[in-house]
Amino acid sequence: MSSGGGWMMSFSGRVFWTVAPLVLVSLMVVLVGQPDAFNWVMSSHHFWLGKYSISKASSSITNMVVSSSSNSSSSSQLKDRENRHVSNKSDNIGLSKHKQYSRLEKLEARLQQARIIIRNGKRDKIQHDHPDPDYTPNGPMYWNSSSFHRSYIEMEKEMKVYVYKEGDPPVFHNGPCVNTYAIEGLFINNMEISHFRTEDPNKAHVFFLPYSTTMITKYVYNGDHRWEPMKAAAMDYVTLITSKYPYWNRSLGADHFIVGCHDWSPEISFAIPNLYNNSIRALCNANTSERFNPARDVSIPEIRLTKGMTLGGLSPSQRSILVFFAGGGDHGPIRPILLQHWENKDPDVQIHKYLPKKVSYFGMMRKSKYCICASGYEVASPRMVEALYMGCVPVLIKDHYSIPFSDVLNWKTFAVIIPKEEIQNLKKILTSISSRQYIRMQRRGTQMRRHFEVNTPPRRYDVFHMILHSIWLRRLNIRLYDTI
């Protein structure tokens, strides 16, 4: 009885999502008198079918694509069948722009094929069939290293990004490339030259809105603590895009993304309802208590690039300091507690509001076993990446923080995560970690450093590609946890 009820619910759902758009378009044609609305709704209808459960037509194309990859002689048959498919639909529906709709359907079908490969691929089969000289993702630092590798390879094969050309620097197509918010400008600049970029929006899987929140705050914000001018600048830009192109409207922004590292990026994004509700927001300030949604949004690392920063440090056996932190005590709710319990209390626990003169901040990190990465006013902090750069095991003390790349990386294997309530037990927690386990964590962190390194031009598996891969997973709407 229950199985029959489930079948009826499933059937009812299919009927609803098939019929509802047709009823909607009929109303639009009657009330508005715009036959082109039929074309728009059909494209949007099949986009969502492709995103959540591929339509029958797209599934048939997927099957043909899969079979053609194993039998090259079927390519002409595939082309004939696709042509008949388009011709029959054009005759039945009478759409003047049906060719564009067919490209969207086939694009969604290729994404469905990528989902199948990622979910069902044999362990290590890709590496066996197509040796990858840069492939080293293995070990407990990854939730599923082989699935990550399969997904990364499929991203390189398939993913295309269209970067809107509208907007002039410095607010658009530009951004800071040094100091705390550097990842904004670095990503924008690398995206401009990336081989993932396509000049044909009809071939794009995702669309990039290349504005820099940091630059908006610099050139639009006038210091009077008013959000409206900054939100208006972002809203005006998206309005321009929606009035000039059909791509935002057909999915209500679901296949679009932004990259923002400034603390105010989430707040500014709220000015555009569909950007917050539907789009992929790649943010440094990934605070789940401030409406960051890990299922759709992407957490990106805050990376501060400064002169004199070099990778590496002392070997684990030569690191004489147990744990280190230096930072302003009134910056957020966690640091005052940290300073209250540990500043000048224990020589093994080097906690400072400000370092003495001539004492190097990075020098202290290079000779410390553990480095505290505590939230300030916001959850993002460059200390986490700095610790990995210096070979220091990160100690994360952050509330409501979605850690970068945590859909791929198991942070608990190379970092220590301590709740705010346990700050008073900091030394007890760290000294309870055996020397052997500490060495494992330190070495694993050194291996994970490659995923946070900034390169120009980008290198495979570096931070630019890891951000893209996180966006790719959300566009596919899959989790690597489930592909074991």
C-alpha positions as a printed Julia matrix, in Angstrom:
484×3 Matrix{Float64}:
  0.0    0.0     0.0
  2.79   2.38    0.91
  4.71   1.61   -2.26
  1.59   2.3    -4.32
  1.11   5.62   -2.53
  4.73   6.53   -3.22
  4.24   5.73   -6.89
  1.18   7.93   -7.03
  3.03  10.78   -5.35
  5.92  10.41   -7.8
  3.53  10.28  -10.74
  1.6   13.31   -9.47
  4.85  15.2    -9.1
  5.83  14.46  -12.68
  2.43  15.54  -13.96
  2.56  18.77  -11.99
  6.02  19.8   -13.18
  5.13  18.86  -16.76
  1.74  20.56  -16.94
  2.29  23.59  -14.69
  4.67  25.45  -17.07
  2.32  24.84  -19.99
 -0.62  26.25  -18.04
  1.54  29.24  -17.09
  2.59  29.97  -20.63
 -0.99  29.69  -21.87
 -1.99  32.37  -19.39
  0.95  34.52  -20.48
  0.03  34.22  -24.15
 -3.64  35.01  -23.49
 -3.12  37.81  -21.0
  0.05  39.41  -22.32
 -0.13  38.48  -25.97
  3.54  37.39  -26.18
  4.0   34.08  -28.01
  7.76  34.28  -27.28
  6.91  33.6   -23.66
  6.32  29.98  -24.66
  9.94  29.65  -25.75
 11.24  31.19  -22.5
  9.11  28.98  -20.24
 10.03  25.82  -22.16
 13.74  26.63  -21.77
 13.35  27.33  -18.06
 11.19  24.23  -17.63
 13.79  21.94  -19.15
 16.62  23.69  -17.28
 15.07  22.72  -13.97
 14.23  19.24  -15.18
 17.87  18.93  -16.16
 19.1   20.24  -12.81
 17.06  17.96  -10.57
 15.81  15.02  -12.65
 16.78  14.97  -16.3
 13.87  14.99  -18.76
 13.08  11.99  -20.95
 14.34  13.77  -24.03
 17.6   14.75  -22.38
 18.01  11.24  -21.01
 17.73   9.81  -24.5
 20.42  12.19  -25.72
 22.59  11.23  -22.75
 22.25   7.57  -23.66
 23.25   8.34  -27.24
 26.27  10.33  -26.06
 27.38   7.48  -23.79
 26.95   4.87  -26.51
 28.71   7.02  -29.12
 31.77   7.34  -26.88
 32.22   3.57  -27.03
 31.25   3.13  -30.68
 32.46   5.82  -33.05
 30.51   4.33  -35.95
 27.26   5.46  -34.32
 28.1    9.18  -34.62
 26.14   9.63  -37.84
 23.19   7.77  -36.33
 23.36  10.07  -33.3
 23.29  13.14  -35.53
 20.32  11.83  -37.52
 18.38  11.0   -34.37
 19.11  14.44  -32.88
 18.01  16.14  -36.09
 14.78  14.11  -36.16
 14.25  14.94  -32.48
 14.61  18.69  -33.12
 12.58  18.56  -36.33
  9.68  16.68  -34.73
  9.54  19.03  -31.78
  9.7   22.08  -34.03
  6.84  20.75  -36.12
  4.71  19.94  -33.1
  5.39  23.08  -31.09
  6.14  25.59  -33.82
  8.95  27.41  -32.02
 10.97  29.78  -34.15
 13.86  29.67  -31.67
 13.74  25.98  -30.86
 17.36  25.45  -31.94
 18.59  27.41  -28.89
 16.33  25.35  -26.63
 17.78  22.15  -28.09
 21.34  23.28  -27.24
 20.3   23.88  -23.64
 18.73  20.46  -23.47
 21.88  18.78  -24.79
 24.07  20.8   -22.43
 21.99  19.54  -19.5
 22.29  16.01  -20.86
 26.08  16.23  -20.87
 25.96  17.37  -17.25
 23.81  14.35  -16.46
 26.44  12.17  -18.1
 29.09  13.78  -15.86
 26.94  13.0   -12.81
 26.74   9.36  -13.85
 30.51   9.12  -14.35
 31.24  10.72  -10.97
 28.76   8.54   -9.11
 29.37   5.23  -10.85
 32.97   5.39  -12.02
 35.27   2.57  -10.96
 37.75   3.42   -8.21
 41.04   4.62   -9.75
 39.8    3.71  -13.26
 40.33   7.23  -14.56
 43.91   7.28  -13.33
 44.5    3.89  -14.96
 42.96   4.85  -18.31
 44.19   8.45  -18.4
 47.29   8.89  -16.22
 47.26  12.25  -14.46
 50.77  13.5   -13.61
 49.36  15.97  -11.06
 47.1   13.46   -9.34
 48.01  12.92   -5.69
 44.7   13.26   -3.83
 44.74  10.27   -1.5
 44.61   9.64    2.21
 42.17  10.54    4.98
 42.42  14.28    4.21
 39.83  13.66    1.47
 36.34  12.39    2.12
 36.57  10.39   -1.08
 39.77  10.91   -3.07
 38.78   8.89   -6.14
 35.41  10.65   -6.44
 37.14  13.99   -6.1
 39.53  13.04   -8.87
 36.72  11.86  -11.16
 34.8   15.05  -10.53
 37.87  17.22  -11.16
 38.61  15.46  -14.47
 34.99  15.87  -15.61
 35.17  19.57  -14.69
 38.26  19.99  -16.87
 36.56  18.18  -19.75
 33.16  19.83  -19.63
 32.91  23.02  -17.58
 32.52  26.28  -19.47
 32.08  29.68  -17.84
 30.69  32.75  -19.54
 31.98  36.02  -18.08
 29.67  38.95  -18.74
 31.55  41.72  -20.54
 29.49  44.6   -19.17
 30.93  46.95  -16.57
 34.16  48.9   -16.42
 37.06  48.63  -13.97
 37.76  49.23  -11.16
 34.43  47.93   -9.81
 34.01  45.33  -12.55
 36.58  42.99  -14.11
 39.04  44.04  -11.44
 39.7   43.68   -7.74
 42.36  43.76   -5.04
 45.27  41.36   -5.57
 47.14  42.0    -2.32
 46.29  42.05    1.38
 43.24  40.53    3.04
 40.69  40.51    0.2
 43.15  39.52   -2.52
 41.23  36.42   -3.59
 38.54  38.61   -5.24
 40.88  40.27   -7.71
 42.99  37.16   -8.21
 39.97  35.07   -9.14
 38.54  37.73  -11.46
 41.87  38.2   -13.24
 42.5   34.47  -13.58
 38.98  33.89  -14.85
 39.62  36.39  -17.63
 42.47  34.25  -19.0
 41.22  30.8   -17.99
 40.64  28.03  -20.53
 37.33  27.41  -18.74
 36.04  30.69  -20.13
 33.88  30.59  -23.25
 32.94  33.44  -25.55
 29.7   31.68  -26.5
 27.09  31.98  -23.71
 25.06  29.16  -25.28
 27.9   26.76  -24.38
 28.2   27.96  -20.78
 27.26  25.84  -17.78
 27.64  28.77  -15.39
 27.68  32.55  -15.8
 30.05  34.77  -13.81
 29.03  38.24  -12.61
 32.5   39.83  -12.39
 31.97  42.6    -9.86
 34.17  43.11   -6.81
 32.42  43.82   -3.53
 35.66  45.25   -2.18
 35.78  47.77   -5.01
 32.11  48.64   -4.49
 32.84  49.42   -0.86
 35.84  51.51   -1.91
 34.29  53.57   -4.71
 30.57  53.64   -3.85
 30.56  53.61   -0.06
 30.97  57.18    1.18
 31.56  56.51    4.85
 28.09  57.39    6.11
 27.25  53.78    7.05
 24.46  53.53    4.48
 24.0   50.27    2.6
 21.65  51.64   -0.06
 24.19  53.07   -2.56
 26.26  49.88   -2.54
 23.24  47.62   -2.87
 21.89  49.82   -5.65
 25.17  49.47   -7.59
 24.93  45.67   -7.46
 21.22  45.69   -8.28
 21.69  48.05  -11.25
 24.36  45.75  -12.67
 22.18  42.64  -12.48
 19.26  44.6   -13.93
 21.45  45.51  -16.91
 22.37  41.85  -17.4
 18.77  40.66  -17.18
 17.56  43.26  -19.66
 20.27  42.43  -22.22
 20.58  38.63  -21.97
 18.04  35.78  -21.54
 20.26  33.55  -19.39
 19.49  34.95  -15.95
 15.74  34.96  -16.58
 15.52  31.39  -17.87
 16.87  29.99  -14.58
 16.15  32.93  -12.24
 19.91  33.15  -11.66
 20.43  29.52  -10.58
 23.33  28.98  -13.0
 25.05  32.29  -12.12
 27.71  32.97   -9.5
 29.6   35.76   -7.78
 32.88  35.79   -5.85
 33.14  38.08   -2.84
 35.65  38.18   -0.01
 34.79  41.45    1.69
 32.93  41.14    4.99
 30.01  43.0     3.43
 29.62  40.7     0.41
 26.7   38.7     1.9
 24.8   41.85    2.91
 25.19  43.44   -0.53
 24.03  40.23   -2.2
 20.75  40.41   -0.27
 19.79  43.41   -2.42
 19.13  40.99   -5.3
 16.53  38.43   -4.15
 17.21  35.84   -6.85
 20.97  36.18   -6.32
 20.54  35.22   -2.68
 17.72  32.71   -3.24
 19.05  30.89   -6.31
 22.58  31.83   -7.38
 25.9   30.41   -6.2
 27.64  32.85   -3.89
 31.35  32.12   -3.39
 32.1   33.98   -0.16
 34.91  34.28    2.37
 32.41  35.29    5.05
 30.74  31.86    5.1
 28.67  32.27    8.25
 25.69  29.92    8.43
 24.05  32.15   11.05
 24.02  34.94    8.44
 22.13  32.98    5.77
 25.12  31.25    4.17
 23.78  27.99    2.7
 26.53  25.34    2.21
 24.28  23.33   -0.1
 24.25  26.15   -2.64
 26.91  28.67   -1.59
 30.69  28.15   -1.72
 33.07  28.94    1.13
 36.37  30.33   -0.17
 39.55  30.95    1.83
 40.63  34.43    2.79
 44.26  34.76    1.69
 46.43  37.71    2.64
 49.38  38.08    0.29
 52.16  40.21    1.74
 55.82  40.79    1.05
 58.2   38.46    2.81
 55.75  35.58    2.99
 57.51  32.32    2.15
 56.3   28.75    2.42
 57.51  26.31    5.04
 59.05  26.45    8.49
 60.94  24.35   11.0
 60.51  20.59   11.07
 57.98  19.25   13.62
 60.7   18.17   16.06
 62.29  21.66   16.1
 59.1   23.64   16.8
 59.53  24.85   20.37
 56.23  26.73   20.85
 53.11  24.7    21.57
 50.55  27.2    20.28
 50.65  30.78   19.0
 48.23  33.64   18.34
 48.53  37.39   17.95
 45.63  39.71   17.22
 43.67  42.68   18.51
 41.71  41.73   21.6
 38.58  43.78   20.89
 38.06  42.35   17.4
 34.94  40.22   17.76
 33.58  38.03   20.6
 36.15  35.19   20.66
 39.5   36.99   20.97
 38.73  38.71   24.3
 37.97  35.3    25.83
 41.2   33.88   24.39
 43.26  36.73   25.81
 41.49  36.65   29.15
 42.38  33.0    29.72
 45.84  32.8    28.18
 47.63  36.1    27.61
 50.92  36.04   29.58
 49.74  32.99   31.53
 51.88  30.14   30.17
 55.19  30.16   28.21
 53.96  27.23   26.1
 50.83  29.13   25.1
 52.01  32.25   23.28
 48.84  34.37   23.09
 49.38  38.07   22.39
 47.2   41.06   21.76
 50.14  42.67   20.0
 53.58  41.22   19.4
 56.62  42.95   20.88
 58.65  45.07   18.49
 61.12  43.22   16.28
 59.29  39.9    16.82
 58.24  38.45   13.48
 54.64  37.28   13.18
 55.46  34.73   10.48
 58.61  33.78   12.33
 56.52  32.81   15.33
 54.23  30.73   13.14
 57.18  28.92   11.58
 58.39  27.67   14.95
 55.01  26.88   16.51
 53.31  23.48   16.46
 49.78  24.87   16.48
 48.47  28.25   15.29
 45.12  29.6    16.45
 42.72  30.84   13.79
 40.02  32.67   15.73
 37.09  34.6    14.32
 37.14  38.37   14.44
 33.99  40.36   13.84
 33.38  37.92   10.98
 34.24  34.24   10.64
 36.76  34.57    7.8
 40.44  34.95    8.63
 43.66  34.64    6.61
 45.37  32.92    9.59
 44.03  29.53    8.54
 45.84  29.62    5.19
 48.91  31.27    6.72
 49.19  28.38    9.17
 49.1   25.85    6.32
 51.69  27.9     4.42
 54.04  27.91    7.44
 53.63  24.24    8.31
 51.71  25.03   11.5
 48.64  22.93   12.37
 45.58  25.25   12.31
 43.42  25.45   15.44
 39.99  26.73   14.36
 37.92  28.55   16.97
 34.91  29.81   15.03
 31.15  29.68   15.49
 28.86  28.93   12.53
 31.74  28.71   10.05
 31.46  26.65    6.87
 35.1   25.7     6.25
 36.42  26.13    2.68
 36.34  23.08    0.4
 34.83  20.94    3.18
 32.77  19.07    0.6
 36.11  17.55   -0.52
 38.5   17.97    2.43
 38.18  16.35    5.86
 39.59  19.18    7.95
 39.62  17.19   11.19
 42.51  15.11    9.84
 44.88  18.08    9.52
 43.41  20.76   11.8
 42.09  21.02   15.35
 38.57  22.38   15.78
 37.73  23.74   19.24
 34.39  25.26   20.28
 34.45  28.65   21.92
 33.32  27.11   25.2
 36.51  25.03   25.41
 39.01  27.91   25.16
 39.9   27.57   28.83
 40.94  23.94   28.12
 43.12  24.88   25.15
 46.43  23.56   26.5
 44.85  20.37   27.84
 43.29  19.63   24.45
 46.5   20.21   22.49
 48.81  18.35   24.87
 46.46  15.35   24.76
 47.34  14.95   21.07
 50.2   12.48   20.85
 53.46  13.38   19.12
 52.77  10.77   16.45
 49.31  12.18   15.74
 50.66  15.74   15.65
 53.3   14.76   13.08
 50.61  13.12   10.95
 48.45  16.24   11.06
 51.4   18.5    10.28
 52.41  16.45    7.25
 48.85  16.23    6.01
 48.52  20.0     6.28
 51.68  20.39    4.22
 50.11  18.17    1.56
 46.86  20.17    1.62
 48.74  23.43    1.1
 48.64  22.95   -2.68
 44.86  23.5    -2.65
 45.32  26.96   -1.09
 48.26  28.23   -3.1
 47.85  31.21   -5.43
 49.46  30.9    -8.85
 49.52  33.19  -11.86
 48.69  31.63  -14.21
 46.73  29.09  -12.17
 47.96  25.52  -11.74
 45.84  22.42  -11.5
 44.35  21.71   -8.06
 45.36  25.15   -6.7
 42.99  27.57   -4.96
 41.57  28.98   -8.21
 40.68  25.51   -9.45
 39.36  24.41   -6.05
 36.95  27.37   -6.03
 35.84  26.46   -9.55
 35.42  22.84   -8.53
 33.18  23.84   -5.61
 31.05  25.85   -8.06
 31.03  22.86  -10.44
 29.67  20.57   -7.7
 26.84  22.97   -6.94
 25.98  23.31  -10.61
 25.81  19.51  -10.83
 23.84  19.44   -7.58
 25.72  16.41   -6.22
 27.68  15.58   -3.07
 30.92  13.62   -3.18
 30.03  12.13    0.23
 27.44  10.0    -1.56
 29.69   8.7    -4.33
 31.75   6.15   -2.38
